[in-house]
Coordinates of N, CA and C in Angstrom, one line a residue:
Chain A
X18 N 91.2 82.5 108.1 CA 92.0 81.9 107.1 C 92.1 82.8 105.8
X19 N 93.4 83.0 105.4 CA 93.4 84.3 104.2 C 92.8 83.3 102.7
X20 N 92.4 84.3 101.7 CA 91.5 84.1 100.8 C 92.3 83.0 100.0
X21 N 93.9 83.0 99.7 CA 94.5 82.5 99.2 C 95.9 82.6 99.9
X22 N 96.7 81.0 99.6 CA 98.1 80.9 100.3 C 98.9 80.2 99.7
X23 N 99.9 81.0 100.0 CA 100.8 80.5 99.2 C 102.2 80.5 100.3
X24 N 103.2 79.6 100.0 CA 104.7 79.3 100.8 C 104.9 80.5 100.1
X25 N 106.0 81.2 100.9 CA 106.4 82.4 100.1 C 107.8 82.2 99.5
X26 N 109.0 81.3 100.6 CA 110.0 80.9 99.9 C 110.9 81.6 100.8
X27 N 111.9 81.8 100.1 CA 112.4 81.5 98.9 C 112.5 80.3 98.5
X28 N 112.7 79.5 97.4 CA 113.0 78.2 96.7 C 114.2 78.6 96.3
X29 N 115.5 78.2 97.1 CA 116.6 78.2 95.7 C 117.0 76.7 95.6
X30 N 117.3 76.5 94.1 CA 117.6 75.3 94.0 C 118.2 75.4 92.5
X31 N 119.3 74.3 92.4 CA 120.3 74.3 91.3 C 119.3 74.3 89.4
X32 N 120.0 74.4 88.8 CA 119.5 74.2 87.3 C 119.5 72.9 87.4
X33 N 118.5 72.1 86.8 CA 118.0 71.5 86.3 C 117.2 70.5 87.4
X34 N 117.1 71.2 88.5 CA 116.1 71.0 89.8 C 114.5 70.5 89.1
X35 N 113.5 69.8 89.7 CA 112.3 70.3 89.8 C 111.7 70.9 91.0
X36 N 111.2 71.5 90.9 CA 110.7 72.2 91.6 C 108.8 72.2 91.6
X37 N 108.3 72.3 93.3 CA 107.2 72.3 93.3 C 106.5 73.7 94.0
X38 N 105.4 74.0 94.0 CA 105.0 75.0 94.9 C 103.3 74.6 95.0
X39 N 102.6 75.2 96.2 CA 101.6 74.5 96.3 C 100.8 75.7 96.9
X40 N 99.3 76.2 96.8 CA 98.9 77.0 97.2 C 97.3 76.1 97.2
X41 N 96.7 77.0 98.6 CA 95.5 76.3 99.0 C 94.4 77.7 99.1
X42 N 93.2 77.6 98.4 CA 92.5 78.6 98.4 C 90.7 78.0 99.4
X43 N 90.1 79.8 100.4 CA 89.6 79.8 101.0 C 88.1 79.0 100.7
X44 N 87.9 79.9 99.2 CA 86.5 79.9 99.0 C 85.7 78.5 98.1
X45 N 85.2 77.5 98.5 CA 85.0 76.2 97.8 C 83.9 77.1 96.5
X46 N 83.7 77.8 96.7 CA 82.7 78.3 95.0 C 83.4 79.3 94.0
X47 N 85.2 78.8 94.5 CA 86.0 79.0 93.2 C 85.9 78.7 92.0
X48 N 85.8 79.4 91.3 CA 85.8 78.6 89.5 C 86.6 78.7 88.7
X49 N 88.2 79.6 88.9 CA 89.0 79.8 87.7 C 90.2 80.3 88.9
X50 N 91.4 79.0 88.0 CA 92.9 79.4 89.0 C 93.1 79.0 88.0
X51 N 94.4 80.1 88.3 CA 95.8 80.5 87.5 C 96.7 80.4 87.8
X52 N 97.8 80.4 87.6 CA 99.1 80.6 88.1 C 100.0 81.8 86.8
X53 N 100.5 83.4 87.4 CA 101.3 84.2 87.2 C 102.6 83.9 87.6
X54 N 102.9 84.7 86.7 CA 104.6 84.8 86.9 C 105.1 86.1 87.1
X55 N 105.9 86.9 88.2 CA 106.5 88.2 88.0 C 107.5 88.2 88.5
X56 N 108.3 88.9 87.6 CA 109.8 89.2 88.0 C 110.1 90.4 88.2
X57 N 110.8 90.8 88.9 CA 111.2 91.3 90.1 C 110.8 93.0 89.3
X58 N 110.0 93.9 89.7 CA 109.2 95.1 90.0 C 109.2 95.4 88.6
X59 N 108.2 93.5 87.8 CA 107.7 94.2 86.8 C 106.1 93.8 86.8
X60 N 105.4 93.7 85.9 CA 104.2 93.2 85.5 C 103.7 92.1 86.1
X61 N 103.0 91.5 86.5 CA 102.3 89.7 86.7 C 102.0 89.6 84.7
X62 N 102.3 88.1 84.7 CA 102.1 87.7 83.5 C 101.2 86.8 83.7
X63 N 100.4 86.0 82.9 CA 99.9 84.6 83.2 C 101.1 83.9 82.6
X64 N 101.0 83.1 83.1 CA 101.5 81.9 83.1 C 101.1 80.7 82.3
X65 N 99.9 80.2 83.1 CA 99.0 79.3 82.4 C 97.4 78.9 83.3
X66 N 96.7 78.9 82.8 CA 95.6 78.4 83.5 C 95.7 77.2 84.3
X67 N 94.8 76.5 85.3 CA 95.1 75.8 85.6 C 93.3 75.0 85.9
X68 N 93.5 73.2 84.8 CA 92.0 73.0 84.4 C 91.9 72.0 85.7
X69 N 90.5 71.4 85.9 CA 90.3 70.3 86.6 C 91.2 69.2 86.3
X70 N 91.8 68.6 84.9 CA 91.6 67.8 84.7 C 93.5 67.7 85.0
X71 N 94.3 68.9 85.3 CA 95.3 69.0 84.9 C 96.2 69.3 83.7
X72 N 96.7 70.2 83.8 CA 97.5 70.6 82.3 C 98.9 70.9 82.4
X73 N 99.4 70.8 81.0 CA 100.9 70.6 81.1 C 101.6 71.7 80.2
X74 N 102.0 72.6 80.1 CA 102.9 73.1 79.0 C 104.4 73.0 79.0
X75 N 104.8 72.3 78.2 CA 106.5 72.1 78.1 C 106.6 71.6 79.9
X76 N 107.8 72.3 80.5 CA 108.3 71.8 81.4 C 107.3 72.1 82.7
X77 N 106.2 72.8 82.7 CA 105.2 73.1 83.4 C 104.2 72.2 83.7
X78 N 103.4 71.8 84.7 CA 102.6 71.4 85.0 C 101.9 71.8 86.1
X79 N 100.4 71.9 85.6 CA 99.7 72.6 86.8 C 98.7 71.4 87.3
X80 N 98.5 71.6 88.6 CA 97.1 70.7 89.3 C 96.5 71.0 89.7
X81 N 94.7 70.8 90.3 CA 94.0 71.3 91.0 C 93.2 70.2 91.9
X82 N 93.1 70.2 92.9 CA 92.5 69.1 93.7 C 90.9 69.9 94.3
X83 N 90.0 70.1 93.8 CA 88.9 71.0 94.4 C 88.7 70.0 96.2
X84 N 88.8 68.8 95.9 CA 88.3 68.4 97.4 C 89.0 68.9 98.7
X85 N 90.2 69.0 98.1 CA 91.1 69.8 99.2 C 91.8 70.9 98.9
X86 N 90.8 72.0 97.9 CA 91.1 73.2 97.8 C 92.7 73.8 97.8
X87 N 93.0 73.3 96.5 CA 94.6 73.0 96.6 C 95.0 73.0 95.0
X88 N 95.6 73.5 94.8 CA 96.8 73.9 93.5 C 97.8 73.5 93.7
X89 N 98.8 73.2 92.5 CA 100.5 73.1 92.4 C 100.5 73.3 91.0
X90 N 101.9 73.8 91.5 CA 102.9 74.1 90.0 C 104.3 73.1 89.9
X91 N 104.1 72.7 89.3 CA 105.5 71.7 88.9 C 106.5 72.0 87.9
X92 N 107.6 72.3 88.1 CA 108.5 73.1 87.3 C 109.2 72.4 87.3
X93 N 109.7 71.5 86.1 CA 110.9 70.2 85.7 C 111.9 70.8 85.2
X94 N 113.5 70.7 85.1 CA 114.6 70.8 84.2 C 114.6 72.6 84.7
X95 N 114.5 72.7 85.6 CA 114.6 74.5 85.9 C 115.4 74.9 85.4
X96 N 115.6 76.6 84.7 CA 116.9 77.1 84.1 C 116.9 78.0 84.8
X97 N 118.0 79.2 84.8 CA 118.1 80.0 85.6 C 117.1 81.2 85.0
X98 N 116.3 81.0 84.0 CA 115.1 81.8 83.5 C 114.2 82.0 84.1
X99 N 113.5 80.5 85.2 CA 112.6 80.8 85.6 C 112.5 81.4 87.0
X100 N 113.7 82.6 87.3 CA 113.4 82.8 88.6 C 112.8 83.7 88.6
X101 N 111.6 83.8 89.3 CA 110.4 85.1 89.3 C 110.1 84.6 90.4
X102 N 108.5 85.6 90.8 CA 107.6 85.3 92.0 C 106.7 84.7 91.2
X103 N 105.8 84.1 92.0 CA 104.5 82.8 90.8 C 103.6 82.8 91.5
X104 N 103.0 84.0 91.2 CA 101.6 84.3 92.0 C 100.2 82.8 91.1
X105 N 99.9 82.2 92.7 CA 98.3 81.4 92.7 C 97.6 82.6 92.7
X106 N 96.4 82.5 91.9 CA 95.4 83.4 91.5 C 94.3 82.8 91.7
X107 N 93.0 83.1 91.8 CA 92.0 82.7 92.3 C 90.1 83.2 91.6
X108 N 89.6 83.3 91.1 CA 88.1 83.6 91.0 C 87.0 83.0 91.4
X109 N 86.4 83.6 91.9 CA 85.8 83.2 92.7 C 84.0 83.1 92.0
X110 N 83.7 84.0 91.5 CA 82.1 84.1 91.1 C 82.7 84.8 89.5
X111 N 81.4 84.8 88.5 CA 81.9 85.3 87.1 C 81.8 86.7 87.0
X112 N 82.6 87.4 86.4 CA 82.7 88.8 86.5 C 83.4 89.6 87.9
X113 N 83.6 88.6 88.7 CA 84.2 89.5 89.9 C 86.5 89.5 89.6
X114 N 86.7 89.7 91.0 CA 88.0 90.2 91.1 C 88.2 88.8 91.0
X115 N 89.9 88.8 90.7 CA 90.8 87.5 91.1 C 91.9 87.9 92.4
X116 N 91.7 86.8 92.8 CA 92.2 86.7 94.3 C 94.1 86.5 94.3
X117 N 94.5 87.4 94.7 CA 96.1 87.0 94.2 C 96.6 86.1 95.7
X118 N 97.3 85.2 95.4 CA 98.0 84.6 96.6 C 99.5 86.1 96.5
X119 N 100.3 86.1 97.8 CA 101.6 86.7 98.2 C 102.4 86.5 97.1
X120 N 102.6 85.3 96.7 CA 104.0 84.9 95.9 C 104.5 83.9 96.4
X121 N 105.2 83.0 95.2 CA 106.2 82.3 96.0 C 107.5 82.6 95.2
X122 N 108.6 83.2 95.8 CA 109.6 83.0 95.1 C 110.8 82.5 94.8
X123 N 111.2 82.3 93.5 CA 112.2 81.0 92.8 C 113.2 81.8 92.6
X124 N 114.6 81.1 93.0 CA 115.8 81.5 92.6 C 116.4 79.9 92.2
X125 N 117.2 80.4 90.9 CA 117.7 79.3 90.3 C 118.9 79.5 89.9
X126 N 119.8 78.9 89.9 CA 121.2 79.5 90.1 C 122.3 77.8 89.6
X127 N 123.2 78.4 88.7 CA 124.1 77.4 88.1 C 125.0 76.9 89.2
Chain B
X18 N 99.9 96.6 68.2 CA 100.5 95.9 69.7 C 99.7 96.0 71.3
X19 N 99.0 94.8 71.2 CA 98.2 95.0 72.9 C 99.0 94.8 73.5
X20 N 98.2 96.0 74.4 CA 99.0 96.2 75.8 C 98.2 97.9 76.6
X21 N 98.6 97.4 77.9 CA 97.9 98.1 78.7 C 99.1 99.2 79.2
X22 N 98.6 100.5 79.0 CA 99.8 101.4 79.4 C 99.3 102.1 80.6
X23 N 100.2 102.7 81.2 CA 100.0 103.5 82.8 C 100.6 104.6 82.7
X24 N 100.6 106.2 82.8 CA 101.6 107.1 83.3 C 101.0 107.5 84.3
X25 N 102.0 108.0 85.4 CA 103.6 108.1 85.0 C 104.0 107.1 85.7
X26 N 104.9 106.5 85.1 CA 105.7 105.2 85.8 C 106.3 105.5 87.2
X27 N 106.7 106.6 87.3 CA 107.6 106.7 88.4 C 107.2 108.3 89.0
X28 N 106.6 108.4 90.3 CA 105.8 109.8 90.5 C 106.4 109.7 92.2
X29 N 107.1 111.2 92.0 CA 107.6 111.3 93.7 C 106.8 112.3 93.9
X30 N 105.9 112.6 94.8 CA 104.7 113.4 94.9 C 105.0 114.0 96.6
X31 N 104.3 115.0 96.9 CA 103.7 115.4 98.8 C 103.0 115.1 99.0
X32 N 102.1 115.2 100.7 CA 101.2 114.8 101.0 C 100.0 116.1 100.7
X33 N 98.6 115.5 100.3 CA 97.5 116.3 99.5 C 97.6 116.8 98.6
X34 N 98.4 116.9 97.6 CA 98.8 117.2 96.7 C 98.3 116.0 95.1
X35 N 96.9 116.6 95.0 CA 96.1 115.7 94.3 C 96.5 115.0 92.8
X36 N 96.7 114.1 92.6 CA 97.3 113.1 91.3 C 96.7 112.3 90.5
X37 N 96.5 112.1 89.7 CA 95.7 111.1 88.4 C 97.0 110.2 88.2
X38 N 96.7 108.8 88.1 CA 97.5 107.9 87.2 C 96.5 107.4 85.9
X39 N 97.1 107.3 85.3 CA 96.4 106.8 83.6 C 96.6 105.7 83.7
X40 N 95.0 105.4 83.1 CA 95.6 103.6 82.2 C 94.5 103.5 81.1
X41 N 95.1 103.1 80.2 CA 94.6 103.0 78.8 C 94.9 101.4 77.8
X42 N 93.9 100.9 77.8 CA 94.3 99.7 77.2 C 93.7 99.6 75.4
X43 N 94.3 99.2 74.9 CA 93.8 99.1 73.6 C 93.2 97.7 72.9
X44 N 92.6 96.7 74.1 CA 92.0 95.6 73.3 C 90.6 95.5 73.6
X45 N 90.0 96.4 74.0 CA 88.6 96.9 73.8 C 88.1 95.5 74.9
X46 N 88.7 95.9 76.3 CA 88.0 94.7 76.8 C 87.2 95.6 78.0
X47 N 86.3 95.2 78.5 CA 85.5 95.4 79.4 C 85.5 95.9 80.7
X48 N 86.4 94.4 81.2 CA 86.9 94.9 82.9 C 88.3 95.3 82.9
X49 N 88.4 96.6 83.6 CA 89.9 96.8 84.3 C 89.3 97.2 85.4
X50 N 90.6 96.9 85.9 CA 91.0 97.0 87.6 C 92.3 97.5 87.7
X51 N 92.3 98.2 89.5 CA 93.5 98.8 89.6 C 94.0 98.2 91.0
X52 N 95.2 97.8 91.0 CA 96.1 97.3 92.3 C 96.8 98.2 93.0
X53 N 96.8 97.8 94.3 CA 98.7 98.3 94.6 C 99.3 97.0 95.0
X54 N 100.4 96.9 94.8 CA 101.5 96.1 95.4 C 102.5 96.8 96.8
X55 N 102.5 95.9 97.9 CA 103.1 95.6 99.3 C 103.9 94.7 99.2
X56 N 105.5 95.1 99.7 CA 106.2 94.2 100.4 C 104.9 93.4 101.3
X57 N 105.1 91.8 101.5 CA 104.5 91.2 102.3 C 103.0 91.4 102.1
X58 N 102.4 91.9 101.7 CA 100.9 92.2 101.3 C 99.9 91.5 99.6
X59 N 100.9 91.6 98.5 CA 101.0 91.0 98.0 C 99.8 91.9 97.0
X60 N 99.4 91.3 96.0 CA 98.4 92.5 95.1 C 97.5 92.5 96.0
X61 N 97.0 93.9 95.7 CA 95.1 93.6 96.4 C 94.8 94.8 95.8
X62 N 93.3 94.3 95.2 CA 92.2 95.4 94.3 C 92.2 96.7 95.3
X63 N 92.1 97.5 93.8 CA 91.7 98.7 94.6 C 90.0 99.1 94.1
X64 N 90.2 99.4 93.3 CA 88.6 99.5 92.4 C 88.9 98.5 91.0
X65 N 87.3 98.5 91.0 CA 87.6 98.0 89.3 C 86.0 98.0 88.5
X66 N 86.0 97.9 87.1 CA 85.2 98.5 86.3 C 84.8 97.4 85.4
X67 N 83.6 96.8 85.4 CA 82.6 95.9 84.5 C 82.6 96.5 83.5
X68 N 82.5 97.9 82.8 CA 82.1 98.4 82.0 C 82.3 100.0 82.0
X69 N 82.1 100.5 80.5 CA 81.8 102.0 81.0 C 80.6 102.1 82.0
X70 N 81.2 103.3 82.6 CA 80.0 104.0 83.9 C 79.5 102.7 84.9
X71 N 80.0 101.7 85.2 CA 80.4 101.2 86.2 C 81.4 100.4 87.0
X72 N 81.8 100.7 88.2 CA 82.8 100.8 88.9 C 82.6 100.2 90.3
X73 N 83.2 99.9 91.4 CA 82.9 99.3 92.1 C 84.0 99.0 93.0
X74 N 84.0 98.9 94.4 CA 85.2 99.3 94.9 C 85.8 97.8 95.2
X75 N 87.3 97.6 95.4 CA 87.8 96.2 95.8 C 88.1 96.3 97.1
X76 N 89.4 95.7 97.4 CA 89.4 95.6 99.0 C 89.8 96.8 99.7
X77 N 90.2 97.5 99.1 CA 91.6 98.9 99.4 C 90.8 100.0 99.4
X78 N 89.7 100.6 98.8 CA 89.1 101.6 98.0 C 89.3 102.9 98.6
X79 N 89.8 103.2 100.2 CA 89.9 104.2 100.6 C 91.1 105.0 100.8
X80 N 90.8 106.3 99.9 CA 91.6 107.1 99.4 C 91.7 107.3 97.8
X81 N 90.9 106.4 97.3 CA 91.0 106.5 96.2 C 89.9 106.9 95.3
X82 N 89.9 107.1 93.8 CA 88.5 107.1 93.5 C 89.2 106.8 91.8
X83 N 87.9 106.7 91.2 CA 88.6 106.0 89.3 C 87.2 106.7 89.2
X84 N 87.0 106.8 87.6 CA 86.1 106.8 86.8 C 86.3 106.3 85.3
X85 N 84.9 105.8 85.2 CA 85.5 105.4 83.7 C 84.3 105.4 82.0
X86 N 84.8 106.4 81.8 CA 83.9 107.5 80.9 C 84.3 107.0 79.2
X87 N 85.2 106.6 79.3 CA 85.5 105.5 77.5 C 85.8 104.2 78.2
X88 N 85.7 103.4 76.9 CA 85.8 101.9 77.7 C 87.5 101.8 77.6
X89 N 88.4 102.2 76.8 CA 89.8 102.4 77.3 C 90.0 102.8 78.3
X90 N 89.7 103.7 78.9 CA 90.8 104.8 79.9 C 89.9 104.1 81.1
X91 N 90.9 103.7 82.5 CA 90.4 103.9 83.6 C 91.4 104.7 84.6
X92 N 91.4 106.4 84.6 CA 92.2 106.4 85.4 C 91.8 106.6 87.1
X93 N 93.3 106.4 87.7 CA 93.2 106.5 89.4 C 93.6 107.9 89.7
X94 N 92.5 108.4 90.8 CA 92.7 109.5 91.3 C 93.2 109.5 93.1
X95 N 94.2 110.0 93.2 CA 94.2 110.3 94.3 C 94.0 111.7 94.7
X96 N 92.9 111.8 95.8 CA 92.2 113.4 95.6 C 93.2 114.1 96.8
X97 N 93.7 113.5 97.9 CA 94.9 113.8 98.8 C 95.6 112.8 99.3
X98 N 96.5 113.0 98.7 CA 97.5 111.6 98.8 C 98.1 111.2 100.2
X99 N 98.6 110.2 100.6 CA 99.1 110.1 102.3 C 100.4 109.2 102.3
X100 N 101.3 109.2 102.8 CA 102.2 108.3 102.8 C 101.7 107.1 102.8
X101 N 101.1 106.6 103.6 CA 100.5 105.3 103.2 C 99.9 104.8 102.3
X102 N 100.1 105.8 101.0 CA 99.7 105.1 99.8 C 100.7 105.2 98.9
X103 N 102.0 105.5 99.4 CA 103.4 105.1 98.7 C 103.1 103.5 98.5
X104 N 103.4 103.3 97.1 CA 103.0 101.9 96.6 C 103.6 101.5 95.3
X105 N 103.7 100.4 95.0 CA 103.4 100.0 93.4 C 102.3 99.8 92.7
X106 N 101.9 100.7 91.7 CA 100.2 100.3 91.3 C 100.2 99.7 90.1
X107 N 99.1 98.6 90.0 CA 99.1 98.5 88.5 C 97.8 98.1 88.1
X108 N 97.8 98.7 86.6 CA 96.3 98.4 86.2 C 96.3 97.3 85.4
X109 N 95.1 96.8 85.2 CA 95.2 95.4 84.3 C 93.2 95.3 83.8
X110 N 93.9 95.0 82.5 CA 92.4 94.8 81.6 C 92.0 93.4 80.9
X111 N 90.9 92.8 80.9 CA 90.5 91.7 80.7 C 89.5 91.3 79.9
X112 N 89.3 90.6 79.0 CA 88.0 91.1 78.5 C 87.0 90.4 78.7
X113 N 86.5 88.6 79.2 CA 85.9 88.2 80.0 C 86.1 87.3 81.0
X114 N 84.6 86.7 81.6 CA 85.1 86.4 83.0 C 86.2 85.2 83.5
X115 N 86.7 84.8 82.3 CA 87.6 83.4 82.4 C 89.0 83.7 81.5
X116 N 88.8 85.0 81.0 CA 90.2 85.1 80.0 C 91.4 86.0 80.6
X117 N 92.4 86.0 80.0 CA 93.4 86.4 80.8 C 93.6 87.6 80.8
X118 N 94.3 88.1 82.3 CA 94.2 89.4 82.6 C 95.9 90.2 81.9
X119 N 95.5 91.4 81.4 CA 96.7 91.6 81.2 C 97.0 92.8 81.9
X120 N 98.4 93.1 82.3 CA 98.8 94.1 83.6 C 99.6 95.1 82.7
X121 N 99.5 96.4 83.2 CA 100.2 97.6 82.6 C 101.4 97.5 83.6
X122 N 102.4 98.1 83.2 CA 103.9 98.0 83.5 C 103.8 98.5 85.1
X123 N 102.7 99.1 85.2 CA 103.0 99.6 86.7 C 103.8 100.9 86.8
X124 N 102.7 101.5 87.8 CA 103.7 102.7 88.6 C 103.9 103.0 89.9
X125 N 105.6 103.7 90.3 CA 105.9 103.4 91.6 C 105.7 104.9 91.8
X126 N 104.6 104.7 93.0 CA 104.5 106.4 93.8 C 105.2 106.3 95.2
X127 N 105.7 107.7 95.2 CA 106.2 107.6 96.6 C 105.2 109.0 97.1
X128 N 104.8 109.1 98.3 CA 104.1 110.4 98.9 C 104.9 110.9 100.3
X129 N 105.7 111.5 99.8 CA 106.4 112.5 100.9 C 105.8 113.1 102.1

């Protein structure tokens, strides 16, 4: 089972869609997921963290289910801004690497 | 202005024809690491660095090598380069274990 997964996609779906994506990670002694954002052959950005308890920024919302080692991103009122790839990210122990899922990628289109 | 920089962005190279890429970050953080990116493969570490004068290899590490002698600069060496390490690389600097990673613009090698 790979370390992290993610649907790869594509998602296309109209403006003002919501949209979900959902990524499931290997290691139960994870401690820090993220969710990045990259568009097309530039940098990963963060995006936003993603806490136990659930968090929201603007049209974003992140989840984490540890029992069933499971993440989502919830993307409301989509514009055609947010089409990128939205890498799930992973850490595993403190000080080590972060685990990149593939991508999932969004196209959003008027 | 933070930010993590990389040269050369864009390097069409031969095969064994030995290469450095730079990365230089200016927010005085601790850990960088260096990737490549794969169609279908998706990032994966190549080395990365706790600190000055230690280093440690990620999933990738062969063919490659880094050192890291200021706490800015980590660069990537490739000591004979191979087509199969035609890639996208990018470095990224952090400063601890829960805070966010920041990525240098990346550079595309091609090895002839």
């Amino acid at each position: 089972r790979k370390e992290v997964e993610q649907d790869p996609g594509p998602f296309n779906v109209p403006e003002g869609a919501t949209v979900a994506f959902n990524c499931t990670y290997s290691n139960s002694a994870s401690q820090s997921f993220f969710w990045y954002r990259q568009d097309c052959r530039k940098e990963p950005k963060l995006l936003m963290s993603v806490y136990s308890s659930g968090n929201e920024d603007g049209r974003f919302t992140a989840q984490l289910n540890r029992a069933s080692q499971y993440i989502s991103l919830l993307i409301r009122d989509s514009k055609l801004s947010d089409s990128a790839t939205y890498l799930c990210v992973v850490k595993t122990q403190a000080g080590t690497a972060l685990i990149f899922g593939k991508g999932t990628t969004l196209s959003v289109s008027s | 202005e933070a930010q993590v920089t990389q040269n050369p962005r864009y390097l069409i190279t031969v095969t064994g024809k030995k290469l450095t890429v730079t990365c230089s970050q200016n927010m005085n953080h601790e850990y960088m690491s260096w990737y490549r990116q794969d169609p279908g493969l998706g990032l994966r570490q190549i080395y990365y660095s706790m600190n000055v004068e230690v280093t440690d290899k990620g999933d990738v590490p062969e063919g490659y090598k880094v050192s890291r002698k200021e706490k800015r600069n980590f660069p990537l060496i490739l000591e004979s380069p191979s087509p199969n390490q035609t890639s996208l690389y990018f470095c990224a600097s952090r400063q601890g274990t829960y805070n966010e990673q920041f990525f240098g613009p990346g550079t595309r090698l091609t090895v002839l």
